[in-house]
Backbone as JSON, one array per atom type, in Angstrom:
{
  "sequence": "MEIDIGISTLDRTRSADALKKLLADTYALYLKTHGYHWNVEGPHFQQLHALFMEQYVEMWNAVDELAERIRALGKYAPSSYSEMALLSSINEEAGQPDWQAMVTNLAEGHQEVAKSARQVLRVAEEIDDDATADVVTPRITLHEKAAWMLRATAK",
  "N": [[6.43, -80.3, -38.53], [7.85, -79.16, -35.57], [8.71, -81.06, -32.66], [7.72, -80.26, -29.5], [7.51, -80.95, -26.5], [8.41, -80.5, -24.01], [10.52, -82.1, -23.4], [13.83, -82.7, -24.15], [15.37, -83.27, -27.41], [17.46, -85.14, -27.31], [16.86, -86.44, -24.86], [14.32, -87.45, -25.46], [15.06, -89.31, -27.35], [16.59, -91.06, -25.75], [14.59, -92.06, -24.03], [12.83, -93.23, -25.9], [14.52, -95.18, -27.02], [14.92, -96.89, -24.83], [12.29, -97.7, -24.5], [11.95, -99.06, -26.92], [13.43, -101.42, -26.55], [11.95, -102.56, -24.47], [9.52, -102.88, -25.83], [10.33, -104.75, -27.8], [11.07, -106.92, -26.17], [8.61, -107.47, -24.95], [7.09, -108.13, -27.18], [8.46, -110.4, -28.13], [8.06, -112.13, -25.97], [5.3, -112.25, -26.05], [4.95, -113.65, -28.53], [6.14, -116.12, -27.88], [4.49, -116.94, -25.76], [2.03, -117.15, -27.05], [2.56, -119.19, -28.87], [3.04, -121.28, -27.07], [0.51, -121.47, -25.96], [-0.9, -122.58, -28.09], [0.32, -125.1, -28.21], [0.54, -126.41, -25.76], [0.42, -129.27, -23.61], [-0.71, -131.95, -21.51], [-1.36, -132.7, -17.98], [-2.33, -130.29, -16.99], [-3.5, -128.94, -19.0], [-5.97, -127.47, -19.66], [-6.06, -125.35, -17.75], [-3.55, -124.08, -18.24], [-3.71, -123.49, -20.98], [-5.76, -121.57, -20.97], [-4.62, -119.64, -19.22], [-2.27, -118.9, -20.61], [-3.47, -117.76, -22.86], [-4.79, -115.55, -21.72], [-2.55, -114.1, -20.91], [-1.12, -113.66, -23.36], [-2.95, -112.12, -24.81], [-3.11, -109.81, -23.25], [-0.46, -108.87, -23.52], [-0.41, -108.44, -26.27], [-2.06, -106.21, -26.51], [-0.5, -104.45, -25.05], [1.84, -104.05, -26.59], [1.02, -102.35, -28.59], [0.41, -99.99, -27.18], [2.97, -99.38, -26.17], [4.41, -98.98, -28.56], [3.01, -96.81, -29.59], [3.67, -94.87, -27.71], [6.38, -94.55, -28.21], [6.18, -93.41, -30.75], [4.86, -91.03, -30.06], [6.93, -89.75, -28.86], [8.32, -88.97, -31.0], [9.82, -90.76, -32.46], [10.53, -93.74, -34.41], [8.9, -96.83, -34.1], [10.22, -100.14, -33.72], [9.55, -102.45, -36.34], [9.79, -104.91, -37.52], [10.48, -108.44, -37.56], [13.23, -108.96, -37.49], [14.34, -106.57, -36.47], [13.13, -106.55, -33.95], [14.19, -108.92, -32.87], [16.9, -108.27, -32.67], [16.86, -106.36, -30.66], [15.69, -107.6, -28.46], [15.88, -109.39, -25.32], [14.78, -111.79, -24.83], [14.93, -115.19, -25.26], [14.56, -117.32, -28.08], [13.23, -120.63, -28.56], [14.09, -123.88, -29.68], [12.31, -126.74, -30.82], [9.9, -128.6, -28.85], [8.93, -127.82, -25.79], [7.98, -129.43, -22.66], [4.99, -129.02, -20.6], [5.82, -128.07, -18.08], [8.35, -126.98, -18.53], [7.57, -124.99, -20.3], [6.1, -123.3, -18.59], [8.1, -122.53, -16.79], [9.91, -121.27, -18.57], [8.33, -119.13, -19.44], [7.94, -117.77, -17.02], [10.55, -116.91, -16.53], [10.81, -115.26, -18.77], [8.89, -113.25, -18.23], [10.09, -112.11, -16.02], [12.38, -111.01, -17.24], [11.17, -109.1, -18.91], [10.05, -107.45, -16.98], [12.39, -106.41, -15.89], [13.35, -104.96, -18.11], [11.3, -103.07, -18.33], [11.65, -101.75, -15.93], [14.1, -100.52, -16.42], [13.33, -98.68, -18.39], [11.67, -97.09, -16.81], [13.55, -95.98, -15.04], [15.02, -94.32, -16.8], [12.94, -92.65, -17.69], [12.17, -91.38, -15.3], [14.52, -89.99, -14.7], [14.64, -88.08, -16.74], [12.33, -86.68, -16.45], [10.06, -87.65, -17.82], [7.08, -88.08, -17.59], [4.81, -89.22, -18.83], [5.77, -91.51, -20.15], [6.67, -92.91, -17.9], [4.2, -93.36, -16.71], [3.11, -95.18, -18.5], [4.83, -97.41, -18.3], [5.05, -98.17, -15.59], [2.76, -99.7, -14.64], [3.29, -101.96, -16.2], [5.53, -103.14, -15.05], [4.51, -104.07, -12.59], [2.55, -105.86, -13.57], [4.1, -107.8, -15.01], [5.81, -108.77, -13.02], [3.92, -109.95, -11.31], [2.84, -111.89, -13.04], [5.1, -113.48, -13.43], [5.49, -114.45, -10.83], [3.1, -115.96, -10.48], [3.44, -117.9, -12.44], [5.83, -119.11, -11.57], [4.89, -120.24, -9.2], [3.07, -122.04, -10.25], [4.73, -123.82, -11.58], [5.81, -125.41, -9.61]],
  "CA": [[6.26, -79.51, -37.34], [8.81, -79.52, -34.52], [8.16, -81.64, -31.44], [8.05, -79.46, -28.33], [6.68, -81.47, -25.42], [9.09, -80.26, -22.74], [11.61, -83.07, -23.25], [14.79, -82.42, -25.22], [15.51, -84.28, -28.46], [18.34, -86.18, -26.78], [16.13, -87.2, -23.85], [13.27, -88.2, -26.13], [15.74, -90.45, -27.96], [16.92, -92.0, -24.66], [13.35, -92.69, -23.59], [12.35, -94.08, -26.99], [15.41, -96.34, -27.14], [14.59, -97.81, -23.74], [10.97, -98.25, -24.84], [12.1, -100.02, -28.03], [13.85, -102.7, -25.98], [10.78, -103.1, -23.78], [8.59, -103.32, -26.87], [10.85, -105.98, -28.39], [10.96, -108.0, -25.18], [7.19, -107.78, -24.8], [6.64, -108.8, -28.4], [9.05, -111.74, -28.16], [7.36, -112.94, -24.98], [3.97, -112.47, -26.62], [5.03, -114.72, -29.52], [6.42, -117.37, -27.17], [3.3, -117.3, -25.0], [0.99, -117.56, -28.0], [2.95, -120.52, -29.35], [2.8, -122.24, -25.99], [-0.96, -121.62, -25.88], [-1.29, -123.53, -29.13], [0.98, -126.4, -28.15], [0.63, -127.0, -24.42], [-0.22, -130.57, -23.4], [-0.45, -132.5, -20.2], [-2.45, -132.73, -17.0], [-2.8, -128.94, -16.68], [-3.79, -128.33, -20.29], [-7.05, -126.48, -19.66], [-5.63, -124.2, -16.95], [-2.45, -123.37, -18.9], [-4.22, -122.97, -22.25], [-6.49, -120.34, -20.63], [-3.68, -118.68, -18.65], [-1.42, -118.39, -21.68], [-4.29, -116.86, -23.69], [-4.97, -114.3, -20.97], [-1.29, -113.38, -20.93], [-0.74, -113.15, -24.68], [-3.88, -111.05, -25.19], [-2.68, -108.62, -22.53], [0.78, -108.38, -24.14], [-0.75, -107.93, -27.61], [-2.53, -104.85, -26.3], [0.6, -103.64, -24.52], [2.8, -103.67, -27.62], [0.47, -101.19, -29.28], [0.59, -98.82, -26.3], [4.4, -99.06, -26.14], [4.78, -98.43, -29.87], [2.42, -95.47, -29.71], [4.44, -93.94, -26.87], [7.6, -94.27, -28.98], [5.8, -92.48, -31.8], [4.57, -89.74, -29.43], [8.24, -89.13, -28.58], [8.87, -88.53, -32.28], [10.72, -91.78, -33.0], [9.84, -94.85, -35.06], [8.91, -98.1, -33.38], [10.67, -101.27, -34.54], [8.36, -103.03, -36.95], [10.08, -106.16, -38.21], [11.0, -109.5, -36.69], [14.67, -108.83, -37.34], [14.59, -105.47, -35.53], [12.71, -107.01, -32.62], [15.15, -109.93, -32.4], [18.15, -107.6, -32.3], [16.65, -105.59, -29.43], [15.1, -108.38, -27.37], [16.69, -110.3, -24.51], [14.0, -113.02, -24.68], [15.47, -116.2, -26.17], [13.68, -118.27, -28.77], [13.59, -122.01, -28.29], [13.81, -124.87, -30.72], [11.66, -127.92, -30.28], [8.63, -128.49, -28.15], [9.11, -128.13, -24.37], [6.8, -129.92, -21.96], [4.24, -127.95, -19.93], [6.57, -127.5, -16.96], [9.38, -126.12, -19.12], [6.88, -123.81, -20.82], [5.77, -122.42, -17.47], [9.38, -121.98, -16.3], [10.41, -120.35, -19.59], [7.52, -117.91, -19.42], [8.25, -117.05, -15.79], [11.83, -116.22, -16.78], [10.54, -114.2, -19.73], [8.22, -112.14, -17.55], [11.12, -111.44, -15.19], [13.19, -110.2, -18.16], [10.38, -107.95, -19.35], [9.96, -106.55, -15.81], [13.68, -105.7, -15.81], [13.36, -103.98, -19.2], [10.37, -102.0, -17.96], [12.28, -101.0, -14.85], [15.11, -99.66, -17.07], [12.6, -97.56, -19.0], [11.22, -96.23, -15.72], [14.71, -95.21, -14.56], [15.29, -93.25, -17.78], [11.81, -91.72, -17.67], [12.25, -90.56, -14.08], [15.69, -89.13, -14.81], [14.41, -86.99, -17.69], [10.99, -86.14, -16.19], [9.13, -88.11, -18.85], [6.0, -88.64, -16.79], [3.91, -90.04, -19.65], [6.4, -92.83, -20.31], [6.62, -93.56, -16.59], [2.82, -93.82, -16.51], [2.89, -96.34, -19.35], [5.63, -98.59, -17.93], [4.92, -98.59, -14.19], [1.87, -100.87, -14.54], [3.92, -103.11, -16.87], [6.4, -103.78, -14.06], [3.63, -104.8, -11.68], [1.92, -106.96, -14.29], [5.06, -108.86, -15.33], [6.26, -109.38, -11.76], [2.82, -110.81, -10.85], [2.76, -113.04, -13.94], [6.25, -114.34, -13.12], [5.19, -115.11, -9.55], [2.07, -116.97, -10.69], [4.02, -118.99, -13.22], [6.76, -119.83, -10.7], [4.07, -121.04, -8.29], [2.47, -123.12, -11.04], [5.77, -124.78, -11.96], [6.24, -126.25, -8.46]],
  "C": [[7.22, -80.04, -36.27], [8.08, -80.08, -33.29], [8.66, -80.82, -30.26], [7.12, -79.86, -27.19], [7.35, -81.31, -24.05], [10.18, -81.27, -22.43], [12.55, -82.84, -24.43], [14.85, -83.56, -26.23], [16.36, -85.44, -27.96], [17.6, -87.06, -25.76], [14.97, -87.99, -24.45], [13.86, -89.45, -26.8], [16.09, -91.49, -26.9], [15.68, -92.76, -24.21], [12.83, -93.66, -24.66], [13.22, -95.32, -27.15], [15.14, -97.37, -26.05], [13.23, -98.48, -24.0], [11.06, -99.28, -25.96], [12.53, -101.39, -27.51], [12.68, -103.35, -25.25], [9.75, -103.61, -24.77], [9.05, -104.64, -27.46], [10.76, -107.15, -27.43], [9.5, -108.43, -25.0], [6.68, -108.55, -26.01], [7.18, -110.23, -28.48], [8.36, -112.66, -27.15], [5.92, -113.22, -25.41], [3.99, -113.65, -27.59], [5.24, -116.08, -28.86], [5.16, -117.85, -26.44], [2.19, -117.8, -25.92], [1.3, -118.95, -28.55], [2.72, -121.59, -28.3], [1.3, -122.49, -25.82], [-1.44, -122.66, -26.89], [-0.84, -124.95, -28.83], [1.07, -127.05, -26.78], [-0.14, -128.32, -24.36], [0.02, -130.98, -21.95], [-1.61, -132.34, -19.24], [-3.03, -131.36, -16.67], [-3.19, -128.18, -17.95], [-4.81, -127.2, -20.2], [-6.63, -125.2, -18.93], [-4.55, -123.39, -17.69], [-2.89, -122.78, -20.22], [-4.93, -121.63, -22.0], [-5.55, -119.27, -20.09], [-2.8, -118.06, -19.73], [-2.2, -117.44, -22.58], [-4.49, -115.52, -23.0], [-3.69, -113.46, -21.05], [-0.95, -112.85, -22.32], [-1.68, -112.06, -25.16], [-3.47, -109.75, -24.52], [-1.42, -108.03, -23.18], [0.52, -107.83, -25.54], [-1.23, -106.48, -27.51], [-1.4, -103.93, -25.84], [1.56, -103.2, -25.61], [2.31, -102.45, -28.39], [0.69, -99.92, -28.46], [2.06, -98.41, -26.24], [4.86, -98.42, -27.45], [4.23, -97.02, -30.04], [3.16, -94.45, -28.84], [5.75, -93.58, -27.57], [7.3, -93.24, -30.06], [5.5, -91.09, -31.23], [5.86, -88.99, -29.09], [8.94, -88.71, -29.87], [9.83, -89.52, -32.92], [9.88, -92.87, -33.65], [9.99, -96.11, -34.22], [9.48, -99.19, -34.29], [9.45, -102.01, -35.08], [8.64, -104.29, -37.76], [10.6, -107.17, -37.19], [12.5, -109.32, -36.44], [15.04, -107.69, -36.39], [14.26, -105.9, -34.11], [13.74, -107.98, -32.04], [16.46, -109.29, -31.96], [18.03, -106.88, -30.95], [16.28, -106.44, -28.22], [16.13, -109.23, -26.62], [15.95, -111.61, -24.24], [14.5, -114.02, -25.72], [14.36, -117.03, -26.8], [14.14, -119.68, -28.4], [13.27, -122.87, -29.49], [13.11, -126.05, -30.05], [10.39, -127.59, -29.52], [8.82, -128.84, -26.67], [7.82, -128.7, -23.77], [6.16, -128.77, -21.18], [5.04, -127.29, -18.83], [7.68, -126.57, -17.47], [8.75, -124.86, -19.7], [6.62, -122.8, -19.7], [7.04, -121.76, -16.93], [9.94, -120.95, -17.28], [9.64, -119.04, -19.59], [7.76, -117.1, -18.15], [9.55, -116.26, -15.96], [11.63, -115.07, -17.76], [9.86, -113.01, -19.09], [9.2, -111.39, -16.64], [12.0, -110.54, -16.05], [12.44, -108.95, -18.59], [10.23, -106.96, -18.19], [11.26, -105.76, -15.67], [13.78, -104.63, -16.9], [12.47, -102.79, -18.87], [10.97, -101.12, -16.86], [13.37, -100.06, -15.41], [14.46, -98.46, -17.72], [12.17, -96.58, -17.91], [12.37, -95.38, -15.18], [15.02, -94.04, -15.5], [14.18, -92.21, -17.71], [11.86, -90.81, -16.44], [13.41, -89.57, -14.15], [15.44, -87.92, -15.7], [13.04, -86.34, -17.53], [10.0, -86.43, -17.31], [8.0, -88.85, -18.15], [5.08, -89.56, -17.59], [4.48, -91.44, -19.87], [6.39, -93.59, -19.0], [5.22, -94.12, -16.32], [2.5, -95.07, -17.33], [3.6, -97.58, -18.79], [5.45, -99.05, -16.49], [3.94, -99.76, -14.03], [2.45, -102.12, -15.2], [4.8, -103.87, -15.88], [5.55, -104.65, -13.13], [3.04, -106.03, -12.36], [2.9, -108.11, -14.53], [5.62, -109.52, -14.08], [5.19, -110.34, -11.23], [2.72, -112.06, -11.73], [3.91, -114.01, -13.66], [6.01, -115.12, -11.83], [4.17, -116.23, -9.75], [2.62, -118.17, -11.47], [5.03, -119.79, -12.38], [5.99, -120.74, -9.74], [3.44, -122.23, -9.01], [3.48, -124.22, -11.36], [6.16, -125.73, -10.84], [5.47, -127.56, -8.43]]
}
């Protein structure tokens, strides 16, 4: 059955492609945050262990919503680590950073995801893709707030 939701095929592709990058960035940051949750140590262990869990659970839920929006646009969501890695701007790290580096790395990651979400919003607004805009606008707010809280924690 043909997709006829009031957005052209070309525009649905543009929106889905922007969403794929946001999905990959969110997923990469989710993985990093979950790993840090497992491995954080130091004087702020309890606070950071709980904070990282709150953040990775939220991102876990977000990746599903982002992937489902891509599917609603008639495109396939990336579904492998290699696809995600190619699309993501979130860098992996080797080794085991200390708690302060973890907090700084996550703050930078949330800033990157906010930028990706903002790019999706620009495309969505340009092509009148209100549903995509509705999905990503709260993501911008959430990631900017998370980055702020992490920056404040790192001081």
